[in-house]
Short mmCIF file of C-alpha atoms in Angstrom, two decimals:
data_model
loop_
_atom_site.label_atom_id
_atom_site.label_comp_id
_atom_site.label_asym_id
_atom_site.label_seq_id
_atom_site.Cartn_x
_atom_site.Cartn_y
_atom_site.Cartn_z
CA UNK A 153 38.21 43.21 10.79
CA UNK A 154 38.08 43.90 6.98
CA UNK A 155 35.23 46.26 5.87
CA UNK A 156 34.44 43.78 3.49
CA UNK A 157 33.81 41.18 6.17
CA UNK A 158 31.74 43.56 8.30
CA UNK A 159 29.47 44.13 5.50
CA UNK A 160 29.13 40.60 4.82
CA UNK A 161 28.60 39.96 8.22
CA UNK A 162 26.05 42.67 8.73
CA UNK A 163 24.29 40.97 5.90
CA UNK A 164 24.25 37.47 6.88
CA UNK A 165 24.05 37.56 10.58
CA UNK A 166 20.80 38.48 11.32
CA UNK A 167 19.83 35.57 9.22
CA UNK A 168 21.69 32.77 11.13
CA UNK A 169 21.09 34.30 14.12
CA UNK A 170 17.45 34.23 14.42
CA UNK A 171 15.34 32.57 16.74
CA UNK A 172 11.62 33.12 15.46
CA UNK A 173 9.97 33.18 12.32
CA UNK A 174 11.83 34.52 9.05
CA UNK A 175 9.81 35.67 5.87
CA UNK A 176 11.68 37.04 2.22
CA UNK A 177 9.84 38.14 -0.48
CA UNK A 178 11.11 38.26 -3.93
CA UNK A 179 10.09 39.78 -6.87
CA UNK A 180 11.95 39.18 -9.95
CA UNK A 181 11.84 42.84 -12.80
CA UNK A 182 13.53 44.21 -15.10
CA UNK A 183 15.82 47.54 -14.86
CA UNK A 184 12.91 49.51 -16.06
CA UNK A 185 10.59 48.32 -13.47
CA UNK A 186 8.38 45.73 -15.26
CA UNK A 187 7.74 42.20 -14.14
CA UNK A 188 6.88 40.95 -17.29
CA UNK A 189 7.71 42.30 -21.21
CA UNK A 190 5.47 44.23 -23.26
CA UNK A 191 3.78 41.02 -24.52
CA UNK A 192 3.18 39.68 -21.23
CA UNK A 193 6.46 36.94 -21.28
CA UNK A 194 7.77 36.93 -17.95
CA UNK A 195 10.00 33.57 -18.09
CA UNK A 196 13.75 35.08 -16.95
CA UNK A 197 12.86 38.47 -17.09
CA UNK A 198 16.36 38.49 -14.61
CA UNK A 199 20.06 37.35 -15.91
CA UNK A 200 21.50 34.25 -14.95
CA UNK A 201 23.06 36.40 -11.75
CA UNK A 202 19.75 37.09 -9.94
CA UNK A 203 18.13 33.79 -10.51
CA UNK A 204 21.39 32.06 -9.61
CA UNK A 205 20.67 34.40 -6.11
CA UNK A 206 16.88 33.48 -6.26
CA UNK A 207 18.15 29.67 -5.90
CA UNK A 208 20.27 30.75 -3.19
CA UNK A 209 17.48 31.93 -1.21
CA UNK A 210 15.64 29.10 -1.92
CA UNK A 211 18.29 26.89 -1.02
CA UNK A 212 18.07 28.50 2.74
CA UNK A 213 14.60 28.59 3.05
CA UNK A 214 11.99 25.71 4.45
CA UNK A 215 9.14 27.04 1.77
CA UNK A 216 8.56 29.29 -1.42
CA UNK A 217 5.06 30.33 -1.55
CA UNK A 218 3.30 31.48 -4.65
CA UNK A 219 0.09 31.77 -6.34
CA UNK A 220 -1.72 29.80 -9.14
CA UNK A 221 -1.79 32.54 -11.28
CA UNK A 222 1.93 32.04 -11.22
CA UNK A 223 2.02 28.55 -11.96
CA UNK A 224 -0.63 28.65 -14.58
CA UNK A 225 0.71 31.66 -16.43
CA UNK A 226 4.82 31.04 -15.72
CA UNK A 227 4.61 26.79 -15.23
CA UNK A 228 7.76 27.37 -12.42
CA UNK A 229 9.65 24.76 -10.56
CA UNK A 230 10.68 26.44 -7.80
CA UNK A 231 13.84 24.86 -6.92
CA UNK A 232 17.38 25.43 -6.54
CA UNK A 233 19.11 23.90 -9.43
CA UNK A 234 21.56 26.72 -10.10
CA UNK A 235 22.88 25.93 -6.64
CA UNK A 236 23.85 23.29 -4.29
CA UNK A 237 21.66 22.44 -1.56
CA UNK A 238 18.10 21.36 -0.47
CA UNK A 239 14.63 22.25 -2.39
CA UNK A 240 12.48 23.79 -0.52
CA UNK A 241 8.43 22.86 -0.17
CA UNK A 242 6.88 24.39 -3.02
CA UNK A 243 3.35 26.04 -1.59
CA UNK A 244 0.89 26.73 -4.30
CA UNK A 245 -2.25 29.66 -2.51
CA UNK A 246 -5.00 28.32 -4.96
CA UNK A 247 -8.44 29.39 -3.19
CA UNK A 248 -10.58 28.60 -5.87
CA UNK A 249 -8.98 25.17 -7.37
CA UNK A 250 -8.08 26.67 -10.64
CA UNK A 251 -4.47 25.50 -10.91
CA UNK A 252 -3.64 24.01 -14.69
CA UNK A 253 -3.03 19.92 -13.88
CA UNK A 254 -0.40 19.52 -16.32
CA UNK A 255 1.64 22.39 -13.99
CA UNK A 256 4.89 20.28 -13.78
CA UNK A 257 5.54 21.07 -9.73
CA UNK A 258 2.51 19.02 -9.16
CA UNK A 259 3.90 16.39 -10.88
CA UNK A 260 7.94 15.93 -11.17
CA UNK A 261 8.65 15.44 -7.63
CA UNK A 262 11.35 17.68 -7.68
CA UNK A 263 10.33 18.66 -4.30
CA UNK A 264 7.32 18.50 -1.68
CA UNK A 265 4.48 20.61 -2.93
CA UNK A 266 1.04 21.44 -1.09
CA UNK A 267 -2.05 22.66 -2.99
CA UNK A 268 -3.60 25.08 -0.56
CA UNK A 269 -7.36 25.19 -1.87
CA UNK A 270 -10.52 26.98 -0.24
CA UNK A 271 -12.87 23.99 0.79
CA UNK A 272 -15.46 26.52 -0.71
CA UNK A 273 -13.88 25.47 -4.15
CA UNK A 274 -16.38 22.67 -4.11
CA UNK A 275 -15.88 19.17 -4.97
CA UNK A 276 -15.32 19.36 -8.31
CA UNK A 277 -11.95 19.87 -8.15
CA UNK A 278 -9.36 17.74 -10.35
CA UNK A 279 -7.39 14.87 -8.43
CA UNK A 280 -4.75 15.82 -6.17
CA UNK A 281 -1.31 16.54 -7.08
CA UNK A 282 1.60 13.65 -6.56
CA UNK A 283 2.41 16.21 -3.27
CA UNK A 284 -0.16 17.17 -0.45
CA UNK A 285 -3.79 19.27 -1.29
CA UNK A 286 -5.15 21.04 1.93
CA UNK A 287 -8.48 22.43 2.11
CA UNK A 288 -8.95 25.18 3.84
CA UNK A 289 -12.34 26.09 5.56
CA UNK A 290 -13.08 29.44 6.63
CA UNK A 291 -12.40 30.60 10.42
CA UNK A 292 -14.83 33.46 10.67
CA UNK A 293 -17.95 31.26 10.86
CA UNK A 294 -19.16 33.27 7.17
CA UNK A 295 -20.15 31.12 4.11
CA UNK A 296 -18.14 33.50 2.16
CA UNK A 297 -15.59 32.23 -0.07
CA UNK A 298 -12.20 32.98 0.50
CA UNK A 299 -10.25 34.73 -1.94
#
């Protein structure tokens, strides 16, 4: 077999051949090490390359997962339109129900996306998104709020 096969194969197979869970993280920086510029602008802080790669991942994956910090400061859409294929559900960690409304992956249906808010976040929360908004109580019996 080529070498370059075996290397793509030693790559890709323990991917396709799993049979439990699979988690990838991803964190997008620049070649000197930053995640976002000097002034705090972090919108394609990668080339064309690595995002076209991000959407590859995505394109293989059932979920992307990411905080509301990220969608309020970055307003992402988390899908794979650099690539063919499916968009994955777009899960948004918000424990204290401060994600911006006007966020357009609540909104442009693009793909599924859960809010995932602490039911410690009260009731004053603004209406759902046009996808799904969970409430999570706490397990440990505490009154606590989750963050």
């Amino acid at each position: 077999m080529a070498p370059e096969a075996v290397d793509l194969l030693s790559l890709f197979l323990p991917l396709v051949a799993r049979t439990g869970p699979l988690a990838i993280a991803q964190l997008g920086q620049s070649l000197d090490g930053r995640i976002a510029t000097e002034s705090g602008a972090s919108h394609y802080i990668n080339g064309l390359e690595a995002r076209t790669h991000l959407h590859r991942l995505r394109a293989v994956v059932d979920a992307v997962v990411v905080g509301v910090d990220t969608v309020n400061d970055d307003d992402p859409q988390l899908t794979v339109r650099h690539v063919a294929g499916h968009n994955p559900v777009r899960v948004v960690l918000d424990p204290r129900g401060r994600v911006r409304q006007r966020s357009q992956l609540l909104h442009d249906g693009a793909a599924r996306t859960v809010h995932v808010v602490s039911s410690a976040a009260g009731a004053s929360l603004p209406p759902a998104c046009s996808g799904s908004c969970c409430r999570c109580p706490r397990t440990d019996g505490s009154s606590r709020r989750w963050y």
